mmCIF file of C-alpha atoms and ligand atoms in Angstrom:
data_model
loop_
_atom_site.group_PDB
_atom_site.id
_atom_site.type_symbol
_atom_site.label_atom_id
_atom_site.label_comp_id
_atom_site.label_asym_id
_atom_site.label_seq_id
_atom_site.Cartn_x
_atom_site.Cartn_y
_atom_site.Cartn_z
ATOM 1 C CA UNK A 1395 71.512 -38.228 -51.435
ATOM 2 C CA UNK A 1396 73.350 -35.341 -49.826
ATOM 3 C CA UNK A 1397 72.080 -32.018 -51.095
ATOM 4 C CA UNK A 1398 74.419 -29.479 -52.620
ATOM 5 C CA UNK A 1399 73.766 -25.772 -52.062
ATOM 6 C CA UNK A 1400 75.190 -22.912 -54.099
ATOM 7 C CA UNK A 1401 76.242 -19.922 -51.995
ATOM 8 C CA UNK A 1402 76.651 -16.613 -53.804
ATOM 9 C CA UNK A 1403 78.618 -14.249 -51.571
ATOM 10 C CA UNK A 1404 77.964 -10.719 -52.774
ATOM 11 C CA UNK A 1405 79.515 -8.909 -49.794
ATOM 12 C CA UNK A 1406 78.095 -7.407 -46.627
ATOM 13 C CA UNK A 1407 78.955 -7.606 -42.958
ATOM 14 C CA UNK A 1408 78.646 -11.395 -42.705
ATOM 15 C CA UNK A 1409 82.037 -12.006 -44.330
ATOM 16 C CA UNK A 1410 83.797 -8.780 -43.440
ATOM 17 C CA UNK A 1411 87.176 -8.554 -41.736
ATOM 18 C CA UNK A 1412 88.111 -6.212 -38.919
ATOM 19 C CA UNK A 1413 90.628 -3.760 -40.409
ATOM 20 C CA UNK A 1414 92.175 -0.585 -38.951
ATOM 21 C CA UNK A 1415 89.598 1.377 -40.991
ATOM 22 C CA UNK A 1416 86.668 -0.670 -39.661
ATOM 23 C CA UNK A 1417 84.862 -3.703 -41.096
ATOM 24 C CA UNK A 1418 85.579 -4.245 -44.787
ATOM 25 C CA UNK A 1419 84.986 -7.071 -47.257
ATOM 26 C CA UNK A 1420 88.117 -9.171 -47.882
ATOM 27 C CA UNK A 1421 88.342 -11.650 -50.784
ATOM 28 C CA UNK A 1422 88.586 -15.272 -49.695
ATOM 29 C CA UNK A 1423 88.022 -14.451 -46.031
ATOM 30 C CA UNK A 1424 84.483 -15.753 -45.598
ATOM 31 C CA UNK A 1425 85.290 -19.011 -47.394
ATOM 32 C CA UNK A 1426 88.311 -19.448 -45.142
ATOM 33 C CA UNK A 1427 86.248 -18.859 -41.974
ATOM 34 C CA UNK A 1428 83.660 -21.359 -43.187
ATOM 35 C CA UNK A 1429 86.303 -24.062 -43.566
ATOM 36 C CA UNK A 1430 87.035 -23.556 -39.842
ATOM 37 C CA UNK A 1431 83.407 -24.238 -38.848
ATOM 38 C CA UNK A 1432 83.084 -27.899 -37.772
ATOM 39 C CA UNK A 1433 79.275 -27.672 -38.009
ATOM 40 C CA UNK A 1434 79.477 -27.297 -41.775
ATOM 41 C CA UNK A 1435 81.156 -30.662 -42.231
ATOM 42 C CA UNK A 1436 78.608 -32.460 -40.054
ATOM 43 C CA UNK A 1437 76.940 -35.298 -42.005
ATOM 44 C CA UNK A 1438 73.575 -33.640 -41.346
ATOM 45 C CA UNK A 1439 74.605 -30.577 -43.286
ATOM 46 C CA UNK A 1440 74.468 -30.244 -47.073
ATOM 47 C CA UNK A 1441 77.563 -29.813 -49.212
ATOM 48 C CA UNK A 1442 78.084 -26.307 -50.419
ATOM 49 C CA UNK A 1443 79.992 -24.440 -53.070
ATOM 50 C CA UNK A 1444 80.773 -20.817 -52.425
ATOM 51 C CA UNK A 1445 81.112 -18.327 -55.248
ATOM 52 C CA UNK A 1446 82.495 -14.989 -54.238
ATOM 53 C CA UNK A 1447 81.656 -11.892 -56.271
ATOM 54 C CA UNK A 1448 84.287 -9.472 -57.462
ATOM 55 C CA UNK A 1449 84.180 -6.871 -56.106
ATOM 56 C CA UNK A 1450 82.548 -7.778 -52.822
ATOM 57 C CA UNK A 1451 80.095 -4.994 -52.097
ATOM 58 C CA UNK A 1452 78.801 -3.237 -49.077
ATOM 59 C CA UNK A 1453 75.157 -3.533 -50.102
ATOM 60 C CA UNK A 1454 74.782 0.238 -49.934
ATOM 61 C CA UNK A 1455 76.567 0.159 -53.303
ATOM 62 C CA UNK A 1456 74.227 -2.371 -54.898
ATOM 63 C CA UNK A 1457 72.598 -1.336 -58.159
ATOM 64 C CA UNK A 1458 69.858 -2.946 -60.244
ATOM 65 C CA UNK A 1459 72.581 -4.398 -62.489
ATOM 66 C CA UNK A 1460 73.805 -6.318 -59.422
ATOM 67 C CA UNK A 1461 70.327 -7.796 -59.005
ATOM 68 C CA UNK A 1462 70.650 -9.081 -62.574
ATOM 69 C CA UNK A 1463 74.088 -10.522 -61.864
ATOM 70 C CA UNK A 1464 72.629 -12.490 -58.941
ATOM 71 C CA UNK A 1465 69.592 -13.637 -60.969
ATOM 72 C CA UNK A 1466 71.808 -14.716 -63.868
ATOM 73 C CA UNK A 1467 74.214 -16.486 -61.503
ATOM 74 C CA UNK A 1468 71.341 -18.484 -59.999
ATOM 75 C CA UNK A 1469 70.020 -19.307 -63.474
ATOM 76 C CA UNK A 1470 73.475 -20.404 -64.718
ATOM 77 C CA UNK A 1471 73.856 -22.811 -61.781
ATOM 78 C CA UNK A 1472 70.227 -23.779 -61.448
ATOM 79 C CA UNK A 1473 70.383 -27.343 -62.733
ATOM 80 C CA UNK A 1474 73.535 -28.252 -60.782
ATOM 81 C CA UNK A 1475 72.411 -27.337 -57.258
ATOM 82 C CA UNK A 1476 69.504 -28.164 -54.960
ATOM 83 C CA UNK A 1477 69.117 -24.701 -53.497
ATOM 84 C CA UNK A 1478 70.633 -21.241 -53.428
ATOM 85 C CA UNK A 1479 71.826 -18.895 -50.726
ATOM 86 C CA UNK A 1480 72.680 -15.284 -51.432
ATOM 87 C CA UNK A 1481 74.901 -13.794 -48.726
ATOM 88 C CA UNK A 1482 74.208 -10.094 -48.841
ATOM 89 C CA UNK A 1483 74.651 -6.925 -46.798
ATOM 90 C CA UNK A 1484 71.632 -6.092 -44.710
ATOM 91 C CA UNK A 1485 71.314 -2.459 -45.781
ATOM 92 C CA UNK A 1486 69.694 -3.124 -49.155
ATOM 93 C CA UNK A 1487 68.889 -6.809 -48.733
ATOM 94 C CA UNK A 1488 65.139 -6.119 -48.774
ATOM 95 C CA UNK A 1489 65.479 -4.332 -52.147
ATOM 96 C CA UNK A 1490 67.358 -7.259 -53.711
ATOM 97 C CA UNK A 1491 64.911 -9.715 -52.109
ATOM 98 C CA UNK A 1492 62.070 -7.667 -53.611
ATOM 99 C CA UNK A 1493 63.612 -7.478 -57.082
ATOM 100 C CA UNK A 1494 64.707 -11.093 -57.593
ATOM 101 C CA UNK A 1495 61.178 -12.605 -57.550
ATOM 102 C CA UNK A 1496 60.189 -10.442 -60.524
ATOM 103 C CA UNK A 1497 63.330 -11.365 -62.455
ATOM 104 C CA UNK A 1498 63.417 -15.091 -61.701
ATOM 105 C CA UNK A 1499 60.463 -16.921 -63.219
ATOM 106 C CA UNK A 1500 59.793 -20.617 -62.946
ATOM 107 C CA UNK A 1501 61.759 -20.955 -59.696
ATOM 108 C CA UNK A 1502 61.220 -24.400 -58.171
ATOM 109 C CA UNK A 1503 64.058 -24.337 -55.640
ATOM 110 C CA UNK A 1504 64.677 -22.107 -52.638
ATOM 111 C CA UNK A 1505 66.689 -18.924 -53.153
ATOM 112 C CA UNK A 1506 67.383 -17.548 -49.681
ATOM 113 C CA UNK A 1507 69.010 -14.215 -48.931
ATOM 114 C CA UNK A 1508 70.728 -13.840 -45.619
ATOM 115 C CA UNK A 1509 73.485 -11.899 -43.915
ATOM 116 C CA UNK A 1510 74.241 -10.712 -40.427
ATOM 117 C CA UNK A 1511 74.597 -7.735 -38.151
ATOM 118 C CA UNK A 1512 77.916 -8.961 -36.718
ATOM 119 C CA UNK A 1513 80.528 -10.620 -38.947
ATOM 120 C CA UNK A 1514 81.398 -14.283 -38.698
ATOM 121 C CA UNK A 1515 84.927 -13.344 -37.562
ATOM 122 C CA UNK A 1516 83.637 -12.011 -34.237
ATOM 123 C CA UNK A 1517 83.208 -14.393 -31.299
ATOM 124 C CA UNK A 1518 79.675 -13.192 -30.575
ATOM 125 C CA UNK A 1519 77.854 -13.030 -33.887
ATOM 126 C CA UNK A 1520 74.554 -13.769 -35.595
ATOM 127 C CA UNK A 1521 76.313 -14.823 -38.806
ATOM 128 C CA UNK A 1522 76.912 -18.421 -37.795
ATOM 129 C CA UNK A 1523 73.289 -19.129 -36.952
ATOM 130 C CA UNK A 1524 71.848 -17.344 -39.982
ATOM 131 C CA UNK A 1525 74.222 -19.173 -42.307
ATOM 132 C CA UNK A 1526 73.624 -22.627 -40.817
ATOM 133 C CA UNK A 1527 69.847 -22.135 -40.716
ATOM 134 C CA UNK A 1528 69.740 -20.864 -44.306
ATOM 135 C CA UNK A 1529 71.727 -23.936 -45.432
ATOM 136 C CA UNK A 1530 69.325 -26.259 -43.606
ATOM 137 C CA UNK A 1531 66.228 -24.540 -44.989
ATOM 138 C CA UNK A 1532 67.615 -24.511 -48.533
ATOM 139 C CA UNK A 1533 68.427 -28.226 -48.397
ATOM 140 C CA UNK A 1534 65.617 -29.715 -46.287
ATOM 141 C CA UNK A 1535 62.513 -27.851 -47.468
ATOM 142 C CA UNK A 1536 60.803 -27.349 -50.801
ATOM 143 C CA UNK A 1537 60.375 -23.600 -51.017
ATOM 144 C CA UNK A 1538 59.804 -22.495 -54.590
ATOM 145 C CA UNK A 1539 60.457 -18.821 -54.047
ATOM 146 C CA UNK A 1540 62.889 -16.068 -53.196
ATOM 147 C CA UNK A 1541 62.908 -15.550 -49.453
ATOM 148 C CA UNK A 1542 64.917 -13.844 -46.757
ATOM 149 C CA UNK A 1543 66.075 -15.557 -43.605
ATOM 150 C CA UNK A 1544 67.222 -13.495 -40.667
ATOM 151 C CA UNK A 1545 67.145 -14.208 -36.940
ATOM 152 C CA UNK A 1546 63.998 -16.098 -36.088
ATOM 153 C CA UNK A 1547 62.132 -15.629 -39.381
ATOM 154 C CA UNK A 1548 61.873 -16.789 -42.935
ATOM 155 C CA UNK A 1549 60.131 -14.076 -44.945
ATOM 156 C CA UNK A 1550 58.827 -13.747 -48.472
ATOM 157 C CA UNK A 1551 61.492 -11.691 -50.238
ATOM 158 C CA UNK A 1552 59.132 -9.227 -51.904
ATOM 159 C CA UNK A 1553 57.320 -8.575 -48.614
ATOM 160 C CA UNK A 1554 60.417 -7.939 -46.543
ATOM 161 C CA UNK A 1555 61.696 -4.698 -45.008
ATOM 162 C CA UNK A 1556 64.666 -3.892 -42.793
ATOM 163 C CA UNK A 1557 63.219 -2.765 -39.486
ATOM 164 C CA UNK A 1558 66.256 -2.580 -37.210
ATOM 165 C CA UNK A 1559 69.770 -1.243 -37.683
ATOM 166 C CA UNK A 1560 71.068 -3.237 -34.712
ATOM 167 C CA UNK A 1561 68.722 -6.070 -33.775
ATOM 168 C CA UNK A 1562 69.269 -9.716 -34.633
ATOM 169 C CA UNK A 1563 65.671 -9.818 -35.896
ATOM 170 C CA UNK A 1564 66.430 -7.017 -38.328
ATOM 171 C CA UNK A 1565 63.803 -7.896 -40.943
ATOM 172 C CA UNK A 1566 60.072 -8.248 -40.977
ATOM 173 C CA UNK A 1567 57.182 -8.494 -43.434
ATOM 174 C CA UNK A 1568 54.534 -6.394 -41.698
ATOM 175 C CA UNK A 1569 51.806 -7.059 -44.260
ATOM 176 C CA UNK A 1570 52.345 -10.768 -44.674
ATOM 177 C CA UNK A 1571 52.930 -13.546 -42.141
ATOM 178 C CA UNK A 1572 56.406 -15.094 -42.030
ATOM 179 C CA UNK A 1573 56.788 -18.084 -44.347
ATOM 180 C CA UNK A 1574 58.517 -19.794 -41.484
ATOM 181 C CA UNK A 1575 59.633 -19.402 -37.909
ATOM 182 C CA UNK A 1576 63.000 -20.483 -36.577
ATOM 183 C CA UNK A 1577 63.046 -21.533 -32.941
ATOM 184 C CA UNK A 1578 63.744 -24.911 -31.407
ATOM 185 C CA UNK A 1579 62.123 -26.185 -34.614
ATOM 186 C CA UNK A 1580 62.087 -24.743 -38.085
ATOM 187 C CA UNK A 1581 58.397 -24.454 -38.971
ATOM 188 C CA UNK A 1582 57.483 -23.639 -42.539
ATOM 189 C CA UNK A 1583 53.922 -22.522 -43.209
ATOM 190 C CA UNK A 1584 53.374 -24.396 -46.452
ATOM 191 C CA UNK A 1585 49.936 -22.891 -47.027
ATOM 192 C CA UNK A 1586 51.603 -19.505 -47.607
ATOM 193 C CA UNK A 1587 54.160 -20.643 -50.178
ATOM 194 C CA UNK A 1588 53.807 -19.845 -53.859
ATOM 195 C CA UNK A 1589 52.727 -22.740 -56.062
ATOM 196 C CA UNK A 1590 55.608 -24.790 -57.372
ATOM 197 C CA UNK A 1591 55.911 -24.355 -61.150
ATOM 198 C CA UNK A 1592 55.586 -27.559 -63.205
ATOM 199 C CA UNK A 1593 58.769 -29.614 -63.804
ATOM 200 C CA UNK A 1594 58.578 -28.721 -67.473
ATOM 201 C CA UNK A 1595 58.863 -24.994 -66.803
ATOM 202 C CA UNK A 1596 62.368 -23.672 -67.400
ATOM 203 C CA UNK A 1597 63.863 -21.045 -65.108
ATOM 204 C CA UNK A 1598 64.006 -17.714 -66.928
ATOM 205 C CA UNK A 1599 65.577 -14.377 -66.050
ATOM 206 C CA UNK A 1600 63.330 -11.558 -67.215
ATOM 207 C CA UNK A 1601 64.542 -8.067 -68.049
ATOM 208 C CA UNK A 1602 68.043 -6.813 -68.667
ATOM 209 C CA UNK A 1603 70.540 -4.578 -66.893
ATOM 210 C CA UNK A 1604 70.371 -0.923 -67.777
ATOM 211 C CA UNK A 1605 72.723 2.017 -67.564
ATOM 212 C CA UNK A 1606 72.385 3.489 -64.048
ATOM 213 C CA UNK A 1607 71.755 6.896 -65.642
ATOM 214 C CA UNK A 1608 68.684 5.417 -67.299
ATOM 215 C CA UNK A 1609 67.042 4.327 -64.068
ATOM 216 C CA UNK A 1610 63.696 5.920 -64.550
ATOM 217 C CA UNK A 1611 61.933 5.119 -61.329
ATOM 218 C CA UNK A 1612 61.930 6.997 -58.062
ATOM 219 C CA UNK A 1613 60.480 7.242 -54.585
ATOM 220 C CA UNK A 1614 59.146 10.406 -53.030
ATOM 221 C CA UNK A 1615 57.843 10.550 -49.500
ATOM 222 C CA UNK A 1616 55.249 13.232 -48.804
ATOM 223 C CA UNK A 1617 55.725 15.420 -45.738
ATOM 224 C CA UNK A 1618 53.820 18.403 -44.394
ATOM 225 C CA UNK A 1619 54.948 21.458 -46.363
ATOM 226 C CA UNK A 1620 56.364 19.591 -49.389
ATOM 227 C CA UNK A 1621 56.779 22.093 -52.228
ATOM 228 C CA UNK A 1622 54.773 21.617 -55.413
ATOM 229 C CA UNK A 1623 57.719 23.135 -57.318
ATOM 230 C CA UNK A 1624 60.109 20.501 -55.972
ATOM 231 C CA UNK A 1625 57.605 17.761 -56.804
ATOM 232 C CA UNK A 1626 57.110 19.262 -60.273
ATOM 233 C CA UNK A 1627 60.877 19.025 -60.905
ATOM 234 C CA UNK A 1628 61.108 15.435 -59.745
ATOM 235 C CA UNK A 1629 58.273 14.437 -62.046
ATOM 236 C CA UNK A 1630 60.084 15.712 -65.154
ATOM 237 C CA UNK A 1631 61.730 13.334 -67.666
ATOM 238 C CA UNK A 1632 63.539 10.994 -67.509
ATOM 239 C CA UNK A 1633 61.260 9.867 -64.659
ATOM 240 C CA UNK A 1634 58.750 7.266 -65.838
ATOM 241 C CA UNK A 1635 57.550 5.721 -62.591
ATOM 242 C CA UNK A 1636 57.296 7.042 -59.052
ATOM 243 C CA UNK A 1637 56.368 5.471 -55.745
ATOM 244 C CA UNK A 1638 54.592 8.175 -53.780
ATOM 245 C CA UNK A 1639 54.869 7.626 -50.035
ATOM 246 C CA UNK A 1640 51.550 8.873 -48.711
ATOM 247 C CA UNK A 1641 49.929 9.232 -45.332
ATOM 248 C CA UNK A 1642 47.746 6.605 -43.672
ATOM 249 C CA UNK A 1643 45.448 4.817 -46.100
ATOM 250 C CA UNK A 1644 46.946 6.698 -49.049
ATOM 251 C CA UNK A 1645 46.164 10.340 -48.405
ATOM 252 C CA UNK A 1646 47.890 13.486 -49.621
ATOM 253 C CA UNK A 1647 47.534 17.266 -49.245
ATOM 254 C CA UNK A 1648 44.494 17.758 -51.493
ATOM 255 C CA UNK A 1649 44.209 21.438 -50.474
ATOM 256 C CA UNK A 1650 47.438 22.109 -52.346
ATOM 257 C CA UNK A 1651 45.933 22.531 -55.799
ATOM 258 C CA UNK A 1652 49.320 23.232 -57.411
ATOM 259 C CA UNK A 1653 50.714 19.970 -56.087
ATOM 260 C CA UNK A 1654 47.665 18.061 -57.336
ATOM 261 C CA UNK A 1655 48.040 19.779 -60.740
ATOM 262 C CA UNK A 1656 51.708 18.713 -60.937
ATOM 263 C CA UNK A 1657 50.732 15.107 -60.222
ATOM 264 C CA UNK A 1658 47.911 15.219 -62.779
ATOM 265 C CA UNK A 1659 50.137 16.774 -65.457
ATOM 266 C CA UNK A 1660 52.702 14.012 -64.875
ATOM 267 C CA UNK A 1661 50.204 11.142 -65.063
ATOM 268 C CA UNK A 1662 48.711 12.741 -68.212
ATOM 269 C CA UNK A 1663 52.231 12.634 -69.715
ATOM 270 C CA UNK A 1664 52.367 8.892 -68.920
ATOM 271 C CA UNK A 1665 54.345 8.945 -65.669
ATOM 272 C CA UNK A 1666 53.112 6.041 -63.533
ATOM 273 C CA UNK A 1667 52.616 7.201 -59.949
ATOM 274 C CA UNK A 1668 51.982 4.467 -57.399
ATOM 275 C CA UNK A 1669 50.465 5.251 -54.026
ATOM 276 C CA UNK A 1670 52.156 3.367 -51.173
ATOM 277 C CA UNK A 1671 51.491 4.239 -47.569
ATOM 278 C CA UNK A 1672 54.280 5.485 -45.327
ATOM 279 C CA UNK A 1673 52.832 3.262 -42.608
ATOM 280 C CA UNK A 1674 54.633 -0.023 -42.165
ATOM 281 C CA UNK A 1675 51.386 -1.916 -41.845
ATOM 282 C CA UNK A 1676 48.125 -1.661 -43.775
ATOM 283 C CA UNK A 1677 46.877 -1.008 -47.265
ATOM 284 C CA UNK A 1678 46.016 1.990 -49.435
ATOM 285 C CA UNK A 1679 42.316 2.817 -49.838
ATOM 286 C CA UNK A 1680 42.198 5.999 -51.864
ATOM 287 C CA UNK A 1681 38.411 6.271 -51.624
ATOM 288 C CA UNK A 1682 38.241 6.503 -47.839
ATOM 289 C CA UNK A 1683 39.062 10.205 -47.589
ATOM 290 C CA UNK A 1684 38.715 13.171 -49.939
ATOM 291 C CA UNK A 1685 42.474 13.614 -49.435
ATOM 292 C CA UNK A 1686 42.952 10.205 -51.020
ATOM 293 C CA UNK A 1687 40.329 10.506 -53.765
ATOM 294 C CA UNK A 1688 42.097 13.644 -54.984
ATOM 295 C CA UNK A 1689 45.203 11.560 -55.669
ATOM 296 C CA UNK A 1690 43.117 9.022 -57.597
ATOM 297 C CA UNK A 1691 41.583 11.926 -59.586
ATOM 298 C CA UNK A 1692 45.115 13.061 -60.391
ATOM 299 C CA UNK A 1693 45.726 9.636 -61.988
ATOM 300 C CA UNK A 1694 47.705 8.119 -59.115
ATOM 301 C CA UNK A 1695 47.202 4.343 -58.871
ATOM 302 C CA UNK A 1696 47.006 2.279 -55.704
ATOM 303 C CA UNK A 1697 49.976 0.239 -54.535
ATOM 304 C CA UNK A 1698 47.639 -1.555 -52.093
ATOM 305 C CA UNK A 1699 49.739 -3.154 -49.335
ATOM 306 C CA UNK A 1700 53.018 -3.342 -51.222
ATOM 307 C CA UNK A 1701 56.199 -2.273 -49.486
ATOM 308 C CA UNK A 1702 58.056 0.621 -51.043
ATOM 309 C CA UNK A 1703 60.913 -1.763 -51.847
ATOM 310 C CA UNK A 1704 58.563 -4.099 -53.730
ATOM 311 C CA UNK A 1705 56.776 -1.279 -55.558
ATOM 312 C CA UNK A 1706 60.072 0.237 -56.690
ATOM 313 C CA UNK A 1707 61.472 -3.120 -57.770
ATOM 314 C CA UNK A 1708 58.247 -3.953 -59.621
ATOM 315 C CA UNK A 1709 58.215 -0.603 -61.449
ATOM 316 C CA UNK A 1710 61.858 -1.090 -62.324
ATOM 317 C CA UNK A 1711 61.170 -4.602 -63.589
ATOM 318 C CA UNK A 1712 58.136 -3.672 -65.689
ATOM 319 C CA UNK A 1713 59.952 -0.825 -67.435
ATOM 320 C CA UNK A 1714 63.009 -3.003 -67.934
ATOM 321 C CA UNK A 1715 60.987 -5.675 -69.754
ATOM 322 C CA UNK A 1716 59.703 -2.967 -72.085
ATOM 323 C CA UNK A 1717 56.144 -2.403 -70.830
ATOM 324 C CA UNK A 1718 54.358 0.749 -71.981
ATOM 325 C CA UNK A 1719 53.056 3.110 -69.272
ATOM 326 C CA UNK A 1720 49.549 1.652 -69.734
ATOM 327 C CA UNK A 1721 50.884 -1.895 -69.335
ATOM 328 C CA UNK A 1722 52.910 -0.857 -66.302
ATOM 329 C CA UNK A 1723 49.759 0.594 -64.730
ATOM 330 C CA UNK A 1724 47.826 -2.597 -65.374
ATOM 331 C CA UNK A 1725 50.562 -4.911 -64.113
ATOM 332 C CA UNK A 1726 51.245 -2.776 -61.033
ATOM 333 C CA UNK A 1727 47.681 -3.440 -59.945
ATOM 334 C CA UNK A 1728 48.084 -7.222 -60.280
ATOM 335 C CA UNK A 1729 49.636 -9.532 -57.753
ATOM 336 C CA UNK A 1730 52.505 -10.999 -59.771
ATOM 337 C CA UNK A 1731 54.767 -12.740 -57.233
ATOM 338 C CA UNK A 1732 52.924 -12.642 -53.931
ATOM 339 C CA UNK A 1733 54.008 -9.055 -53.360
ATOM 340 C CA UNK A 1734 50.557 -7.655 -52.644
ATOM 341 C CA UNK A 1735 46.992 -8.302 -51.718
ATOM 342 C CA UNK A 1736 44.650 -6.355 -53.884
ATOM 343 C CA UNK A 1737 41.655 -5.030 -52.013
ATOM 344 C CA UNK A 1738 38.426 -3.821 -53.556
HETATM 345 N N1 LIG B 141 76.673 -1.932 -44.656
HETATM 346 C C1 LIG B 141 76.506 -3.362 -44.573
HETATM 347 C C2 LIG B 141 75.920 -3.825 -45.897
HETATM 348 O O1 LIG B 141 74.768 -3.659 -46.139
HETATM 349 C C3 LIG B 141 75.613 -3.703 -43.448
HETATM 350 C C4 LIG B 141 75.360 -5.168 -43.227
HETATM 351 O O2 LIG B 141 75.694 -6.042 -44.002
HETATM 352 O O3 LIG B 141 74.768 -5.488 -42.194
HETATM 353 O O4 LIG B 141 76.635 -4.344 -46.706
#
């Protein structure tokens, strides 16, 4: 039986039109261009239904409530389709790909985010290949997770990061091998995939959209000379969770006693501070250096090898499902959706 794939077009370069003001999303345009692609009506290709969001967004404008819209859209259409493609701008695609796995539970079908660096309307583009490959992967393989396809890779969504503003291989997952490689063949590494939930498990969307003013998580990257007063301000309410971008294996300026005191005062108040390295590759080990142990003494918890995008999305998710700070701390240290490898 021919498979039927649901395509949610949220916006982004892939479907943009060349206007006098530059590339801009245009309602109906992507769907129209797709009807002109003979490849898509080839018998080897699945059927598809395209649902265009209103408004179409440059992904720089995406908010957590948009992640919920996508999750709810997938859930509403889950039983009707064999797989799901989310066409998305590349700028914040890794954030959405990191958030959806926490929101969508019981996923047994592929949900693949993709987009492109050059729109489909241009003669030389990467849109055509990414779109066709995503359709083939979503229909021909059993991939029970949220993933991101771009260029020559299929990546776990909550391990992905955007690594190039121009390149056709714009995404990578530096701390986790690709789930698949796309070359002359499409090779999926099944041993890496998440376990498929039992048939009896219903797809659920966890959490709920919040008012953007109530977003209570943040990301702060340390740098030499960072002011303890600035950090102290950031740590004030309404902040409830912070990803702290640290050096190397999770180190910070332990000689700055005022900075350490600000961090300690915040964690004592219940702010959850998660240590994620600024390095693209590798894991946090707070015990390796005194400069890391000091952060642990200040109540900062390890984010192990999580990406910043995944740590932020996970914090956001845990607060949005109503976890207390203690529960958030506990859950942050657990591998929930393949987003991290916990090391001793
Ligand atoms: N600014 C665009 C977006 O993220 C970039 C892209 O799609 O490549 O929507």
